[in-house]
Amino acid sequence: MTGALTVICATPATASVLGDLADECMAAIEAGDDAAFSAAADAIRSRDDVFDTSARKRAEACLSQGFGEPWEYWYPSEDWEPSSAIQARMTSTAEAKAKTAAEAAEAEAARTSNAAQVAELVYRSCGTLLARDEVAAMTNALCVESFLTNGLPGSAAP
């Protein structure tokens, strides 16, 4: 007896729902059927199964053609959006980061300027104290630190 072995593949072919919707969307555009396009576009926009790159690109192309501007699936927001809205959000985020960095740099510059002014006032005050009472000035830790950093008043800086 000759036996034949038949192998049946148990994995079903999976259709891409997003791909099917993209095809329906393009068919609606080609037919000039605005209602069918709107229905297909709404169905596409409700999908988040965008892992089939070919289907996602076809859906983006259909939405772009149907809405008259580039559309794409934006992974960070998990949403279908016009590319212009995505670009505007990215620009806004970059501008906000730049503004925050500029404000931080401004605050640091102000802090540094203030610290320099305070150090100058301490040095001058300690110089005045030194002229009046050498013992008080030289036993004052703040004055000693200022003199060590800046030199004694009336002498060459260290």
Coordinates of N, CA, C and O in Angstrom, one line a residue:
M1 N 0.8 -1.2 0.0 CA 0.0 0.0 0.0 C 0.9 1.2 0.0 O 1.8 1.4 0.8
T2 N 0.6 2.1 -0.9 CA 1.4 3.3 -1.0 C 0.6 4.4 -0.3 O -0.6 4.6 -0.6
G3 N 1.2 5.0 0.6 CA 0.5 6.1 1.4 C 1.0 7.4 1.0 O 2.1 7.6 0.6
A4 N 0.1 8.3 0.9 CA 0.4 9.7 0.6 C 0.2 10.5 1.9 O -0.8 10.3 2.5
L5 N 1.1 11.3 2.1 CA 0.9 12.2 3.3 C 0.5 13.6 2.9 O 1.1 14.2 2.0
T6 N -0.6 14.0 3.4 CA -1.1 15.3 3.1 C -0.9 16.2 4.3 O -1.3 15.9 5.4
V7 N -0.2 17.3 4.0 CA 0.0 18.3 5.1 C -1.0 19.4 4.9 O -1.0 20.0 3.8
I8 N -1.7 19.7 5.9 CA -2.6 20.9 5.9 C -2.1 21.9 6.8 O -1.8 21.6 8.0
C9 N -1.9 23.1 6.3 CA -1.5 24.2 7.2 C -2.6 24.7 8.0 O -3.7 25.0 7.5
A10 N -2.4 24.7 9.3 CA -3.4 25.0 10.3 C -3.5 26.5 10.6 O -4.3 27.0 11.3
T11 N -2.6 27.3 10.0 CA -2.7 28.7 10.2 C -3.5 29.4 9.2 O -3.3 29.3 8.0
P12 N -4.6 30.0 9.6 CA -5.5 30.7 8.6 C -4.8 31.9 8.1 O -4.0 32.6 8.7
A13 N -5.2 32.3 6.9 CA -4.7 33.5 6.3 C -5.4 34.6 7.0 O -6.6 34.6 7.1
T14 N -4.7 35.6 7.4 CA -5.3 36.7 8.2 C -5.4 37.9 7.2 O -4.4 38.3 6.6
A15 N -6.5 38.4 7.1 CA -6.7 39.6 6.3 C -6.5 40.8 7.2 O -6.7 40.8 8.4
S16 N -5.9 41.8 6.6 CA -5.7 43.0 7.3 C -6.9 43.9 7.3 O -7.3 44.4 6.2
V17 N -7.6 44.1 8.4 CA -8.8 44.9 8.4 C -8.4 46.3 8.0 O -9.2 46.9 7.2
L18 N -7.3 46.8 8.5 CA -6.9 48.2 8.1 C -6.7 48.2 6.5 O -7.0 49.2 5.9
G19 N -6.0 47.2 6.0 CA -5.8 47.1 4.6 C -7.1 47.1 3.8 O -7.2 47.8 2.7
D20 N -8.0 46.3 4.3 CA -9.3 46.3 3.6 C -10.0 47.7 3.6 O -10.6 48.1 2.6
L21 N -9.9 48.3 4.8 CA -10.5 49.7 4.9 C -9.8 50.6 4.0 O -10.5 51.5 3.3
A22 N -8.5 50.5 3.8 CA -7.8 51.4 2.9 C -8.2 51.2 1.5 O -8.4 52.1 0.7
D23 N -8.4 49.9 1.1 CA -8.9 49.6 -0.2 C -10.3 50.2 -0.5 O -10.5 50.7 -1.5
E24 N -11.2 50.0 0.5 CA -12.5 50.6 0.4 C -12.4 52.1 0.3 O -13.2 52.7 -0.5
C25 N -11.6 52.7 1.0 CA -11.4 54.1 1.0 C -11.0 54.6 -0.4 O -11.6 55.6 -0.9
M26 N -10.0 54.0 -0.9 CA -9.5 54.3 -2.3 C -10.6 54.1 -3.3 O -10.7 54.9 -4.2
A27 N -11.3 53.0 -3.2 CA -12.4 52.8 -4.1 C -13.4 53.9 -4.1 O -14.0 54.3 -5.1
A28 N -13.7 54.3 -2.9 CA -14.7 55.4 -2.7 C -14.2 56.7 -3.3 O -15.0 57.4 -4.0
I29 N -12.9 57.0 -3.2 CA -12.3 58.2 -3.8 C -12.4 58.1 -5.3 O -12.8 59.0 -6.0
E30 N -12.0 56.9 -5.8 CA -12.0 56.7 -7.3 C -13.4 56.8 -7.8 O -13.6 57.3 -9.0
A31 N -14.4 56.4 -7.0 CA -15.8 56.4 -7.5 C -16.4 57.8 -7.3 O -17.6 58.1 -7.7
G32 N -15.7 58.7 -6.5 CA -16.3 60.0 -6.2 C -17.4 59.9 -5.2 O -18.2 60.8 -5.2
D33 N -17.4 58.9 -4.4 CA -18.5 58.7 -3.4 C -18.1 59.3 -2.1 O -17.4 58.6 -1.3
D34 N -18.5 60.5 -1.8 CA -18.1 61.2 -0.6 C -18.6 60.5 0.6 O -17.9 60.5 1.6
A35 N -19.8 60.0 0.6 CA -20.4 59.4 1.8 C -19.6 58.1 2.1 O -19.2 57.8 3.3
A36 N -19.2 57.3 1.1 CA -18.4 56.1 1.3 C -17.0 56.5 1.8 O -16.5 55.8 2.6
F37 N -16.5 57.5 1.2 CA -15.1 58.0 1.7 C -15.2 58.4 3.2 O -14.4 58.0 4.0
S38 N -16.2 59.2 3.5 CA -16.4 59.6 4.9 C -16.5 58.4 5.9 O -15.9 58.3 6.9
A39 N -17.3 57.4 5.5 CA -17.5 56.2 6.3 C -16.1 55.4 6.4 O -15.8 55.0 7.5
A40 N -15.4 55.3 5.3 CA -14.2 54.5 5.3 C -13.1 55.3 6.1 O -12.4 54.7 6.9
A41 N -13.1 56.6 5.9 CA -12.1 57.5 6.7 C -12.4 57.4 8.2 O -11.4 57.3 9.0
D42 N -13.6 57.5 8.6 CA -14.0 57.3 10.0 C -13.6 56.0 10.5 O -13.1 55.9 11.6
A43 N -13.8 54.9 9.7 CA -13.4 53.6 10.2 C -11.9 53.5 10.3 O -11.4 52.9 11.3
I44 N -11.2 54.0 9.3 CA -9.7 54.0 9.4 C -9.2 54.7 10.6 O -8.4 54.3 11.4
R45 N -9.8 55.9 10.9 CA -9.4 56.8 12.0 C -9.7 56.1 13.3 O -9.1 56.5 14.3
S46 N -10.6 55.2 13.4 CA -10.9 54.5 14.6 C -10.0 53.3 14.9 O -10.0 52.7 16.0
R47 N -9.1 53.0 13.9 CA -8.2 51.8 14.0 C -6.9 52.2 14.7 O -6.4 53.3 14.5
D48 N -6.4 51.3 15.5 CA -5.1 51.5 16.0 C -4.2 50.3 15.7 O -3.1 50.1 16.2
D49 N -4.7 49.4 14.8 CA -3.9 48.2 14.4 C -3.1 48.6 13.2 O -3.4 48.2 12.1
V50 N -2.0 49.3 13.4 CA -1.2 49.9 12.3 C 0.1 49.2 12.1 O 1.0 49.8 11.6
F51 N 0.2 48.0 12.5 CA 1.5 47.3 12.5 C 1.8 46.7 11.1 O 2.9 46.3 10.8
D52 N 0.8 46.6 10.2 CA 1.0 46.2 8.9 C 1.4 47.5 8.1 O 0.5 48.3 7.8
T53 N 2.7 47.6 7.8 CA 3.2 48.9 7.2 C 2.5 49.2 5.9 O 2.2 50.3 5.6
S54 N 2.3 48.2 5.1 CA 1.7 48.4 3.8 C 0.3 48.9 3.9 O -0.1 49.9 3.3
A55 N -0.5 48.3 4.8 CA -1.8 48.7 5.1 C -1.9 50.2 5.6 O -2.7 51.0 5.2
R56 N -1.0 50.5 6.6 CA -0.9 51.8 7.2 C -0.6 52.8 6.1 O -1.2 53.9 6.0
K57 N 0.4 52.5 5.2 CA 0.7 53.5 4.2 C -0.4 53.7 3.2 O -0.6 54.8 2.7
R58 N -1.1 52.6 2.9 CA -2.3 52.8 2.0 C -3.4 53.6 2.6 O -4.0 54.4 2.0
A59 N -3.6 53.4 3.9 CA -4.6 54.2 4.7 C -4.2 55.6 4.7 O -5.0 56.5 4.5
E60 N -2.9 55.9 5.0 CA -2.4 57.3 5.0 C -2.6 57.9 3.6 O -3.0 59.1 3.5
A61 N -2.3 57.2 2.6 CA -2.4 57.7 1.2 C -3.9 58.0 0.9 O -4.2 59.1 0.3
C62 N -4.8 57.2 1.3 CA -6.2 57.4 1.1 C -6.7 58.6 1.9 O -7.4 59.5 1.3
L63 N -6.4 58.7 3.1 CA -6.8 59.9 4.0 C -6.2 61.2 3.4 O -6.9 62.2 3.3
S64 N -4.9 61.1 3.0 CA -4.3 62.3 2.4 C -5.0 62.7 1.1 O -5.2 63.9 0.9
Q65 N -5.3 61.8 0.2 CA -5.9 62.1 -1.0 C -7.4 62.6 -0.7 O -7.8 63.6 -1.3
G66 N -8.1 61.9 0.2 CA -9.5 62.3 0.4 C -9.6 63.6 1.1 O -10.6 64.4 0.9
F67 N -8.7 63.9 2.1 CA -8.8 65.2 2.8 C -8.0 66.3 2.2 O -8.1 67.4 2.6
G68 N -7.3 66.0 1.1 CA -6.5 67.0 0.4 C -5.3 67.6 1.1 O -4.8 68.7 0.8
E69 N -4.8 66.8 2.0 CA -3.6 67.2 2.7 C -2.9 65.9 3.3 O -3.7 65.0 3.6
P70 N -1.6 65.9 3.5 CA -1.0 64.7 4.0 C -1.5 64.3 5.4 O -1.6 65.2 6.3
W71 N -1.8 63.1 5.6 CA -2.2 62.5 6.9 C -1.3 61.4 7.2 O -0.7 60.7 6.3
E72 N -1.2 61.1 8.5 CA -0.4 59.9 8.9 C -0.8 59.4 10.3 O -1.6 60.1 11.0
Y73 N -0.4 58.2 10.6 CA -0.7 57.7 11.9 C 0.5 58.2 12.8 O 1.6 57.9 12.5
W74 N 0.1 58.8 13.9 CA 1.1 59.4 14.8 C 1.2 58.5 16.0 O 0.3 58.4 16.8
Y75 N 2.3 57.7 16.1 CA 2.4 56.7 17.1 C 2.4 57.3 18.6 O 1.7 56.7 19.4
P76 N 3.0 58.4 18.8 CA 3.0 58.9 20.2 C 1.6 59.2 20.7 O 1.3 59.0 21.9
S77 N 0.7 59.7 19.8 CA -0.7 60.0 20.3 C -1.6 58.8 20.0 O -2.8 58.9 20.3
E78 N -1.1 57.9 19.2 CA -1.9 56.7 18.8 C -3.2 57.2 18.1 O -4.3 56.8 18.4
D79 N -2.9 58.1 17.1 CA -4.1 58.6 16.4 C -3.7 59.0 14.9 O -2.5 59.2 14.6
W80 N -4.7 59.0 14.1 CA -4.5 59.4 12.7 C -4.7 60.9 12.7 O -5.7 61.5 13.2
E81 N -3.7 61.6 12.1 CA -3.8 63.1 12.2 C -3.2 63.7 10.9 O -2.4 63.1 10.2
P82 N -3.6 64.9 10.6 CA -3.0 65.6 9.5 C -1.5 65.8 9.8 O -1.2 66.2 10.9
S83 N -0.7 65.7 8.8 CA 0.8 65.9 9.1 C 1.1 67.3 9.6 O 2.0 67.5 10.4
S84 N 0.3 68.3 9.1 CA 0.5 69.6 9.5 C 0.2 69.8 11.0 O 0.9 70.6 11.7
A85 N -0.7 69.1 11.5 CA -1.0 69.2 13.0 C 0.1 68.5 13.8 O 0.5 69.1 14.8
I86 N 0.6 67.5 13.3 CA 1.8 66.8 13.9 C 3.0 67.7 13.9 O 3.6 67.9 15.0
Q87 N 3.3 68.3 12.8 CA 4.4 69.2 12.6 C 4.2 70.4 13.6 O 5.2 70.9 14.2
A88 N 3.0 71.0 13.6 CA 2.7 72.1 14.5 C 3.0 71.7 16.0 O 3.6 72.5 16.7
R89 N 2.5 70.6 16.3 CA 2.7 70.1 17.7 C 4.2 69.9 18.0 O 4.7 70.3 19.1
M90 N 5.0 69.3 17.1 CA 6.4 69.1 17.3 C 7.1 70.5 17.4 O 8.0 70.7 18.2
T91 N 6.7 71.4 16.5 CA 7.3 72.8 16.5 C 7.0 73.5 17.9 O 7.9 74.1 18.5
S92 N 5.8 73.4 18.3 CA 5.4 74.0 19.6 C 6.1 73.4 20.7 O 6.6 74.1 21.6
T93 N 6.3 72.1 20.7 CA 7.1 71.4 21.8 C 8.5 71.8 21.8 O 9.1 72.1 22.8
A94 N 9.1 71.9 20.6 CA 10.5 72.4 20.5 C 10.6 73.8 20.9 O 11.6 74.2 21.6
E95 N 9.6 74.7 20.6 CA 9.7 76.1 21.0 C 9.5 76.2 22.5 O 10.2 77.0 23.2
A96 N 8.7 75.3 23.1 CA 8.5 75.4 24.5 C 9.7 74.9 25.3 O 10.1 75.5 26.3
K97 N 10.4 73.9 24.7 CA 11.7 73.5 25.3 C 12.7 74.5 25.2 O 13.5 74.8 26.1
A98 N 12.8 75.2 24.0 CA 13.8 76.3 23.9 C 13.5 77.4 24.8 O 14.4 78.0 25.4
K99 N 12.2 77.8 25.0 CA 11.8 78.8 25.9 C 12.2 78.5 27.3 O 12.7 79.3 28.0
T100 N 11.9 77.2 27.7 CA 12.3 76.8 29.0 C 13.8 76.9 29.3 O 14.2 77.3 30.3
A101 N 14.5 76.4 28.3 CA 16.0 76.5 28.4 C 16.5 77.9 28.5 O 17.4 78.3 29.2
A102 N 15.9 78.8 27.7 CA 16.2 80.2 27.7 C 15.9 80.9 29.0 O 16.7 81.6 29.6
E103 N 14.7 80.5 29.6 CA 14.3 81.0 30.9 C 15.3 80.5 32.0 O 15.6 81.3 32.9
A104 N 15.7 79.3 31.9 CA 16.6 78.7 32.8 C 18.0 79.4 32.8 O 18.6 79.7 33.8
A105 N 18.4 79.6 31.5 CA 19.7 80.3 31.3 C 19.6 81.8 31.9 O 20.5 82.3 32.5
E106 N 18.5 82.4 31.6 CA 18.3 83.8 32.2 C 18.3 83.8 33.7 O 18.9 84.7 34.3
A107 N 17.6 82.8 34.3 CA 17.5 82.7 35.7 C 18.9 82.5 36.3 O 19.3 83.0 37.3
E108 N 19.7 81.6 35.6 CA 21.0 81.3 36.1 C 21.9 82.6 36.0 O 22.7 82.9 36.9
A109 N 21.8 83.3 34.9 CA 22.5 84.5 34.7 C 22.2 85.5 35.8 O 23.1 86.2 36.4
A110 N 20.9 85.7 36.1 CA 20.5 86.6 37.2 C 21.0 86.1 38.5 O 21.5 87.0 39.3
R111 N 21.0 84.8 38.8 CA 21.5 84.3 40.0 C 23.0 84.6 40.1 O 23.5 85.0 41.2
T112 N 23.7 84.4 39.1 CA 25.2 84.6 39.0 C 25.5 86.1 39.2 O 26.4 86.4 40.0
S113 N 24.7 86.9 38.6 CA 24.9 88.4 38.7 C 24.6 88.8 40.2 O 25.4 89.6 40.7
N114 N 23.6 88.3 40.7 CA 23.2 88.6 42.1 C 24.3 88.1 43.1 O 24.7 88.9 44.0
A115 N 24.8 86.9 42.8 CA 25.9 86.4 43.7 C 27.1 87.3 43.6 O 27.8 87.5 44.6
A116 N 27.4 87.8 42.4 CA 28.6 88.7 42.3 C 28.4 90.0 43.0 O 29.3 90.5 43.7
Q117 N 27.1 90.5 42.9 CA 26.8 91.8 43.6 C 26.9 91.6 45.1 O 27.5 92.4 45.8
V118 N 26.4 90.5 45.6 CA 26.4 90.2 47.0 C 27.9 90.0 47.5 O 28.3 90.6 48.5
A119 N 28.7 89.3 46.7 CA 30.1 89.1 47.1 C 30.8 90.5 47.1 O 31.6 90.7 48.0
E120 N 30.5 91.3 46.2 CA 31.1 92.7 46.2 C 30.7 93.5 47.4 O 31.5 94.1 48.0
L121 N 29.4 93.4 47.7 CA 28.9 94.2 48.9 C 29.5 93.6 50.2 O 29.9 94.4 51.1
V122 N 29.6 92.3 50.3 CA 30.3 91.7 51.5 C 31.7 92.2 51.6 O 32.2 92.5 52.7
Y123 N 32.4 92.1 50.4 CA 33.8 92.5 50.4 C 34.0 94.0 50.9 O 34.8 94.3 51.7
R124 N 33.2 94.9 50.3 CA 33.2 96.3 50.7 C 32.9 96.5 52.2 O 33.5 97.3 52.9
S125 N 31.8 95.8 52.6 CA 31.4 95.9 54.0 C 32.5 95.4 55.0 O 32.8 96.0 56.0
C126 N 33.1 94.3 54.6 CA 34.2 93.8 55.4 C 35.4 94.7 55.4 O 36.1 94.8 56.4
G127 N 35.6 95.4 54.2 CA 36.7 96.3 54.2 C 36.5 97.5 55.1 O 37.4 98.0 55.8
T128 N 35.2 97.9 55.1 CA 34.8 99.0 56.1 C 35.0 98.6 57.5 O 35.5 99.3 58.4
L129 N 34.6 97.3 57.8 CA 34.7 96.8 59.2 C 36.2 96.6 59.5 O 36.6 96.9 60.6
L130 N 37.0 96.2 58.6 CA 38.4 96.1 58.8 C 39.1 97.4 59.2 O 39.9 97.5 60.1
A131 N 38.6 98.5 58.5 CA 39.2 99.8 58.8 C 38.8 100.3 60.2 O 39.5 101.0 60.8
R132 N 37.6 99.9 60.6 CA 37.1 100.3 61.9 C 37.6 99.4 63.0 O 37.9 99.9 64.1
D133 N 37.5 98.1 62.8 CA 37.8 97.1 63.9 C 38.5 95.9 63.3 O 37.8 95.0 62.9
E134 N 39.8 95.9 63.2 CA 40.5 94.8 62.6 C 40.2 93.5 63.3 O 40.1 92.5 62.6
V135 N 40.1 93.4 64.6 CA 39.8 92.1 65.3 C 38.5 91.6 64.9 O 38.3 90.4 64.6
A136 N 37.5 92.5 64.8 CA 36.1 92.0 64.5 C 36.1 91.5 63.0 O 35.5 90.5 62.7
A137 N 36.8 92.2 62.1 CA 36.8 91.8 60.7 C 37.5 90.5 60.5 O 37.1 89.6 59.8
M138 N 38.7 90.3 61.2 CA 39.5 89.1 61.0 C 39.0 87.9 61.8 O 39.4 86.8 61.6
T139 N 38.0 88.1 62.7 CA 37.4 87.0 63.4 C 36.0 86.7 62.8 O 35.3 85.8 63.3
N140 N 35.6 87.4 61.8 CA 34.3 87.2 61.1 C 34.6 86.3 60.0 O 35.3 86.6 59.0
A141 N 33.9 85.1 60.0 CA 34.2 84.0 59.0 C 33.9 84.5 57.6 O 34.6 84.2 56.7
L142 N 32.8 85.2 57.5 CA 32.4 85.7 56.2 C 33.4 86.7 55.6 O 33.8 86.6 54.4
C143 N 33.9 87.6 56.5 CA 35.0 88.5 56.0 C 36.3 87.8 55.7 O 36.9 88.1 54.6
V144 N 36.7 86.8 56.5 CA 37.9 86.1 56.2 C 37.8 85.4 54.9 O 38.7 85.4 54.1
E145 N 36.6 84.7 54.6 CA 36.4 84.0 53.4 C 36.5 85.0 52.2 O 37.1 84.7 51.2
S146 N 35.9 86.2 52.3 CA 35.9 87.2 51.3 C 37.3 87.7 51.1 O 37.8 87.9 49.9
F147 N 38.1 87.9 52.1 CA 39.5 88.4 52.0 C 40.3 87.3 51.4 O 41.2 87.6 50.6
L148 N 40.1 86.1 51.7 CA 40.9 85.0 51.1 C 40.6 84.9 49.6 O 41.5 84.6 48.8
T149 N 39.4 85.1 49.2 CA 39.0 85.0 47.8 C 39.4 86.2 47.0 O 39.9 86.1 45.9
N150 N 39.2 87.4 47.6 CA 39.5 88.6 46.9 C 40.7 89.4 47.3 O 41.0 90.4 46.6
G151 N 41.4 89.0 48.3 CA 42.5 89.8 48.8 C 42.1 90.8 49.8 O 40.9 91.2 49.9
L152 N 43.0 91.2 50.6 CA 42.8 92.3 51.6 C 42.5 93.6 50.9 O 43.2 93.9 49.9
P153 N 41.6 94.4 51.4 CA 41.4 95.7 50.8 C 42.7 96.5 50.8 O 43.4 96.5 51.7
G154 N 42.9 97.2 49.7 CA 44.1 98.0 49.5 C 45.3 97.2 49.1 O 46.4 97.8 49.0
S155 N 45.3 95.9 49.0 CA 46.4 95.1 48.6 C 46.1 94.5 47.2 O 45.0 94.5 46.8
A156 N 47.1 93.9 46.6 CA 46.9 93.3 45.3 C 46.1 92.0 45.5 O 46.2 91.3 46.6
A157 N 45.2 91.7 44.6 CA 44.4 90.5 44.7 C 45.2 89.3 44.7 O 46.3 89.3 44.2
P158 N 44.7 88.2 45.4 CA 45.5 87.0 45.5 C 45.8 86.3 44.2 O 45.1 86.5 43.2

